[in-house]
Coordinates of C-alpha atoms in Angstrom, one line a residue:
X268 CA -87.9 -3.3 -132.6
X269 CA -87.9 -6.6 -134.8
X270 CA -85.9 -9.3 -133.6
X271 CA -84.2 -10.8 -136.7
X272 CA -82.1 -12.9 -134.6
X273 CA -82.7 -15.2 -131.0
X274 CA -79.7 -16.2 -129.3
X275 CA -78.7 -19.5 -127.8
X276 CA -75.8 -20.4 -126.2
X277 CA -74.0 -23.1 -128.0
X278 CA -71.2 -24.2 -126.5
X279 CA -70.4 -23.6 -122.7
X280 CA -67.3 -25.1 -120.4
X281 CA -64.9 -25.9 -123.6
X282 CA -61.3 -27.0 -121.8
X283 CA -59.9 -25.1 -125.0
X284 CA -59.5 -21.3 -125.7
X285 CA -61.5 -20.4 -129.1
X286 CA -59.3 -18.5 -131.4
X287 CA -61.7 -18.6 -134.8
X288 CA -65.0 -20.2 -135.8
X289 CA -66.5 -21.0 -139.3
X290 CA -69.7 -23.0 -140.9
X291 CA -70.5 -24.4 -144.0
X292 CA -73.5 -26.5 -144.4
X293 CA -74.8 -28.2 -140.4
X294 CA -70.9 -28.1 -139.7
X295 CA -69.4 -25.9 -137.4
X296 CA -65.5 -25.8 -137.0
X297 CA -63.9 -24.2 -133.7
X298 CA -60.1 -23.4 -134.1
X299 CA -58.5 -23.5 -131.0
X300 CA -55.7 -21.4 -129.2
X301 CA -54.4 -25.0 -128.1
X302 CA -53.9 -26.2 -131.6
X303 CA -56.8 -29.0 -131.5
X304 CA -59.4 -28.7 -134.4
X305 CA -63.1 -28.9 -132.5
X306 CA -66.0 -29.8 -135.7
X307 CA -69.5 -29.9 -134.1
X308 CA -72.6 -30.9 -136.4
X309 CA -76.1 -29.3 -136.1
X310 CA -79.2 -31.9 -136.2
X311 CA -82.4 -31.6 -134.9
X312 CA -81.3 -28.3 -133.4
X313 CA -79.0 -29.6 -131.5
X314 CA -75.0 -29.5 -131.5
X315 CA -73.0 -32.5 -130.9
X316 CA -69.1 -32.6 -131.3
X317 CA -68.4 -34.5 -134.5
X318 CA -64.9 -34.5 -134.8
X319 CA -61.7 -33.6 -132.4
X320 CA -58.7 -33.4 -133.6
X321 CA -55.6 -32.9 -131.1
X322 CA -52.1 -31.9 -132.6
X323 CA -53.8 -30.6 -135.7
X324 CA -51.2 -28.3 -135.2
X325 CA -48.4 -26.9 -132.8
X326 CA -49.8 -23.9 -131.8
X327 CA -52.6 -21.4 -132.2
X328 CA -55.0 -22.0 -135.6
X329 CA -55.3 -18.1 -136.7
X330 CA -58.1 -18.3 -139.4
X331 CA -59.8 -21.3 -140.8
X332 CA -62.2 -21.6 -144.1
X333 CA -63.9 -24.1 -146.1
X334 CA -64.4 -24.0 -149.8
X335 CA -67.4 -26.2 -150.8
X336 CA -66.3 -25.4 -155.2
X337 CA -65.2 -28.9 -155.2
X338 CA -66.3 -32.7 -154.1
X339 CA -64.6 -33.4 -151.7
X340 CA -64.3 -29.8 -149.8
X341 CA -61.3 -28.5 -148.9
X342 CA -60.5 -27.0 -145.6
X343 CA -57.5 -24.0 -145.3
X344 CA -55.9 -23.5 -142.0
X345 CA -53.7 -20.7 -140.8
X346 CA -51.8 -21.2 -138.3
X347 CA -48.0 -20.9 -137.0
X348 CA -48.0 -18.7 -140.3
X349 CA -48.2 -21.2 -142.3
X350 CA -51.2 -22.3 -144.6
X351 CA -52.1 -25.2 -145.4
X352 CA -55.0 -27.1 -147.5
X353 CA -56.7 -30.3 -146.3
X354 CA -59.3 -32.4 -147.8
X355 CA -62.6 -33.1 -145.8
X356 CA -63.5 -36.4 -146.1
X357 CA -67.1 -38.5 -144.2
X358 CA -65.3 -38.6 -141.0
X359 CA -62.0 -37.4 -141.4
X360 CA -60.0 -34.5 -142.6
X361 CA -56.5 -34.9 -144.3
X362 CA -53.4 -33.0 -145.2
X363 CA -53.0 -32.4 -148.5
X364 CA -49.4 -31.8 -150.2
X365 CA -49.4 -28.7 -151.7
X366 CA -46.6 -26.5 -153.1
X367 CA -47.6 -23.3 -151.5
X368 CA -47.6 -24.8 -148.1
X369 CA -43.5 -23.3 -147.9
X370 CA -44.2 -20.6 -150.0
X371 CA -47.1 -19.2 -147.7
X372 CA -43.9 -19.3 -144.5
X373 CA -44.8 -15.8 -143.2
X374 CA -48.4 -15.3 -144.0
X375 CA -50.5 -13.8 -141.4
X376 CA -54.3 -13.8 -143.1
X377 CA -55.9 -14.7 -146.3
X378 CA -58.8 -14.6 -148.1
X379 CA -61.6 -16.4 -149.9
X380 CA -63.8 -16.0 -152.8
X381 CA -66.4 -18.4 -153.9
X382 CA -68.1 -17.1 -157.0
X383 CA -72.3 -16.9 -156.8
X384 CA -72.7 -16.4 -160.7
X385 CA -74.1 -19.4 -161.7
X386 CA -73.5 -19.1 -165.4
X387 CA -69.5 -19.8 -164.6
X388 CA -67.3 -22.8 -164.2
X389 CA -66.7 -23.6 -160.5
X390 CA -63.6 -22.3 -159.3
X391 CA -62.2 -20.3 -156.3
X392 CA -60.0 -17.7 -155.5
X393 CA -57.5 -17.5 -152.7
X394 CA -55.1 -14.5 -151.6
X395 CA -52.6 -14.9 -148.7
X396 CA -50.4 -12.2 -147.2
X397 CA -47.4 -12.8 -146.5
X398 CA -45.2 -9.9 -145.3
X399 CA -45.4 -6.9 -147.8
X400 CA -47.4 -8.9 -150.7
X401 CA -50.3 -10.7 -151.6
X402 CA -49.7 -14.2 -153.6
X403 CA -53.0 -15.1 -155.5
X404 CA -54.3 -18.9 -156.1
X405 CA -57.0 -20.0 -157.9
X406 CA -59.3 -23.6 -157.7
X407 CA -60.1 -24.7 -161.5
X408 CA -60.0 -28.4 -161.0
X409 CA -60.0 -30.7 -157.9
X410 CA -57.1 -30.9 -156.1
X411 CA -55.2 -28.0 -154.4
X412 CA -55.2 -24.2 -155.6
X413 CA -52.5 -23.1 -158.3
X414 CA -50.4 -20.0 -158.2
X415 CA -51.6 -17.3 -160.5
X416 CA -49.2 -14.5 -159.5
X417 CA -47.5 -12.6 -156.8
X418 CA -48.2 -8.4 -156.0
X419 CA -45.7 -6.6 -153.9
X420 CA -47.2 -4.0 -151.5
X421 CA -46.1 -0.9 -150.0
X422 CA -47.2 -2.4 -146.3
X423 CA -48.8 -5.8 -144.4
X424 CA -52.3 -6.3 -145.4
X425 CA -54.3 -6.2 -141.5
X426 CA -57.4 -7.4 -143.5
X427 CA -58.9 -7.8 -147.2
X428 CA -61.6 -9.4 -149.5
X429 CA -62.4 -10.0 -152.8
X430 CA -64.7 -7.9 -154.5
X431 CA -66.6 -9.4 -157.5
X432 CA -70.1 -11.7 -158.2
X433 CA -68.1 -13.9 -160.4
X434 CA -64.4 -14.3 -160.8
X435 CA -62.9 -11.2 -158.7
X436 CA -60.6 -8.9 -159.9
X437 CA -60.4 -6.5 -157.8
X438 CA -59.3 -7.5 -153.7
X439 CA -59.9 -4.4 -150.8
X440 CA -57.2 -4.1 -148.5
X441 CA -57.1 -2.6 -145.4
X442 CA -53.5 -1.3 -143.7
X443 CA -53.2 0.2 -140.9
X444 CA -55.1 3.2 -141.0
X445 CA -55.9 2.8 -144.0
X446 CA -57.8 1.3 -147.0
X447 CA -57.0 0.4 -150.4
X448 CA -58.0 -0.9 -153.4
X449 CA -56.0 -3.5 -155.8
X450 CA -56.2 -4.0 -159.4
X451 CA -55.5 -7.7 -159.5
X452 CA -54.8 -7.5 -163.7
X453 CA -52.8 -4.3 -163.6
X454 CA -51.2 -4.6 -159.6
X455 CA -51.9 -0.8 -159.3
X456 CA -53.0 0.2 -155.6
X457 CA -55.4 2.9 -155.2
X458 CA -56.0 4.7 -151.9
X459 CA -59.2 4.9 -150.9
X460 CA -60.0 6.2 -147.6
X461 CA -58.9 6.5 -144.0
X462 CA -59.9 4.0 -141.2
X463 CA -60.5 7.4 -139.1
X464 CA -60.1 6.8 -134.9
X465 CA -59.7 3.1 -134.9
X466 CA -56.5 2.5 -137.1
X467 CA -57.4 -1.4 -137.5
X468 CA -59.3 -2.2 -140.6
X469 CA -62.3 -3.7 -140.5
X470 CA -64.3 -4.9 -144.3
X471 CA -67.1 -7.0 -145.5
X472 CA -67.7 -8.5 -149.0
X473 CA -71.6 -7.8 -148.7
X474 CA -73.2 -9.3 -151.5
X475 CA -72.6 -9.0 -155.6
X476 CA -70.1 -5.6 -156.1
X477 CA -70.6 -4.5 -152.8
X478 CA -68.0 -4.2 -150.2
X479 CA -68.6 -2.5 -146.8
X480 CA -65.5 -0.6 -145.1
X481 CA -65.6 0.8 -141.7
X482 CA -64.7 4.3 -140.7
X483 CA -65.4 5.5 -136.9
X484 CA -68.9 4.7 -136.6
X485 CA -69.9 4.2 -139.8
X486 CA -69.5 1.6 -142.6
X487 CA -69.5 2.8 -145.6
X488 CA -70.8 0.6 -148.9
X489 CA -68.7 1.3 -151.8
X490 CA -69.6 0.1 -155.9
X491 CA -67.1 -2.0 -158.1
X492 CA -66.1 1.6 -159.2
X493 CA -65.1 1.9 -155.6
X494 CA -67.4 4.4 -155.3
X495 CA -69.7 5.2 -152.5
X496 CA -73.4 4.5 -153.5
X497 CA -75.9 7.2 -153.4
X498 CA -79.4 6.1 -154.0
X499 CA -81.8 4.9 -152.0
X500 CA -81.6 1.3 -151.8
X501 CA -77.9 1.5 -150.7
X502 CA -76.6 3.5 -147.8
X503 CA -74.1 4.3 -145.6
X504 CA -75.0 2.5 -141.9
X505 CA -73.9 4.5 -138.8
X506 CA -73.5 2.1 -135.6
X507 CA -73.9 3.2 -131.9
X508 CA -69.9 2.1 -131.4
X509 CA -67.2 1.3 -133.9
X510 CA -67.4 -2.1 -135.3
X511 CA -64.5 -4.7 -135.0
X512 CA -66.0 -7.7 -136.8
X513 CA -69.3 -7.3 -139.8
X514 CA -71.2 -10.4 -140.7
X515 CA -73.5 -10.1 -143.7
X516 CA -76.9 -12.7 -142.9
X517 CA -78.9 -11.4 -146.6
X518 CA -80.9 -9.3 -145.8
X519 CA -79.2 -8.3 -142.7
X520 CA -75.5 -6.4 -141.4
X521 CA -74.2 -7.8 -138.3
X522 CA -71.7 -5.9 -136.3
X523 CA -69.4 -6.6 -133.3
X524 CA -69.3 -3.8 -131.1
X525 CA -68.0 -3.1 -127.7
X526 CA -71.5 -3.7 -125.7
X527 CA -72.3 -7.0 -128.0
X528 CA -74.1 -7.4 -131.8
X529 CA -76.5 -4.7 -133.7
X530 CA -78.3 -5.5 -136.6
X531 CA -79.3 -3.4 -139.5
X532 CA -80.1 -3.7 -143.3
X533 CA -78.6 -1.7 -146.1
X534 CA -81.7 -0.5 -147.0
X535 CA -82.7 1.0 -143.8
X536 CA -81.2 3.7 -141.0
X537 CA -82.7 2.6 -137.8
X538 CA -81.7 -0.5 -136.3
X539 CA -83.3 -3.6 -136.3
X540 CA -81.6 -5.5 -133.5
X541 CA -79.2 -4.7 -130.4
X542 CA -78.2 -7.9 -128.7
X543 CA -76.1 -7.4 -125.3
X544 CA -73.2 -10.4 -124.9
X545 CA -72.1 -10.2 -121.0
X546 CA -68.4 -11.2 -121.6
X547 CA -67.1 -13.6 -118.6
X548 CA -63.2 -12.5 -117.1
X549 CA -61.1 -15.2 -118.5
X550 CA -58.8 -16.1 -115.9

């Protein structure tokens, strides 16, 4: 079996409880249950910690992203459900005032889009849900994201992503037990399918107008038509376990399952890669 992947262990005896992780460039930012804000930097493959900052907020920080459209980038933090938008500077990272800050009072996830065309303007598209609807932003100049418009929904969004190359106009949502499929220009919702055994959602935005959605063991990878494909450079993956997390590493499909990571492509059946992850008792 090819090993796409070795594992290291990166960060061992933290006196914090992770809650979410992200990267963008040789940074790595570690959202803690605590409220601090942990940034590590890669050099020389090594990681140091960079930056801590305690009291970055009151309690747990939910989701985290970084949108690298605009010098500087712009960090967006979830967190007592409330989002807010901070600029990264050399060695700092500040709040920025922004009007959706109250408006966002009741959001529980959002979602990023940072177009790949490279024949477009740089921009970036943001969708927070909050309660039973979906507010939209978008990035067209520095400075924080602007309102484009607000989409009442039939239920809370558990988990969604854009699905477009360039400017997106289509976002996949999953509910419980469910997935869906919005019309960002029209605001219709079109059912799509059924999450199967495990009722939470779980999706990827895999790469152009692909979009993988999980169903029992498999994840299914569905056209901008919101189609499944059927050809043979595109199909359907089935994993040993149900995934709760997928991570798309081009050319490579990661998913979380219960015993650890497997690894497969979108072009081929077998796997590639199991890695085991012996998960410590927390006390």
């Amino acid at each position: 079996m090819l090993e796409a992947f070795t594992t290291h262990e990166l960060l061992s005896n933290i006196p914090v409880q992770i809650e979410y992780i992200c990267t963008y460039e040789d940074r790595l930012l570690v959202g803690t249950k605590q409220g601090t804000l942990l940034v590590y930097k890669f050099e020389n493959d090594k990681i140091d910690l960079f930056l801590t900052l305690k009291g970055f907020s009151k309690k747990a920080i939910n989701q985290i992203a970084v949108t690298t459209v605009f010098s500087p980038y712009q960090l967006i933090a979830l967190s007592e459900g409330t989002l807010n938008v901070y600029s990264i500077q050399q060695s700092s990272i500040q709040l920025l005032p922004w009007e959706g800050t109250a408006k966002t009072r009741g959001s529980t996830l959002f979602s990023l889009h940072q177009p790949t065309a490279v024949d477009e303007m740089p921009s970036a598209q943001l969708a927070v849900a909050c309660k039973r609807k979906i507010i939209l932003y978008h990035w067209l100049k520095k400075g924080p994201p602007q309102e484009v418009k607000e989409i009442s929904l039939y239920d809370v969004p558990k988990a969604m992503t854009f699905h477009g190359n360039g400017y997106a106009d289509k976002i996949y949502i999953g509910f419980k037990g469910k997935y869906c499929q919005l019309n960002v220009s029209t605001e219709q919702v079109k059912d799509m399918l059924c999450t199967g055994r495990q009722l939470e959602a779980t999706m990827l935005w895999v790469d152009k107008d692909t979009v993988a959605i999980c169903k029992d063991e498999w994840s299914i990878l569905l056209g901008e038509d919101g189609k499944p494909y059927q050809d043979e450079y595109k199909s359907n993956i089935k994993w040993c376990d149900c995934p709760t997390a997928l991570l798309y590493c081009k050319p490579y499909i990661v998913a979380v399952i219960n015993k650890g990571l497997e690894v497969k492509t979108i072009q081929l059946v077998d796997p590639i890669q199991g890695v085991v992850i012996v998960r410590e008792a927390v006390q």
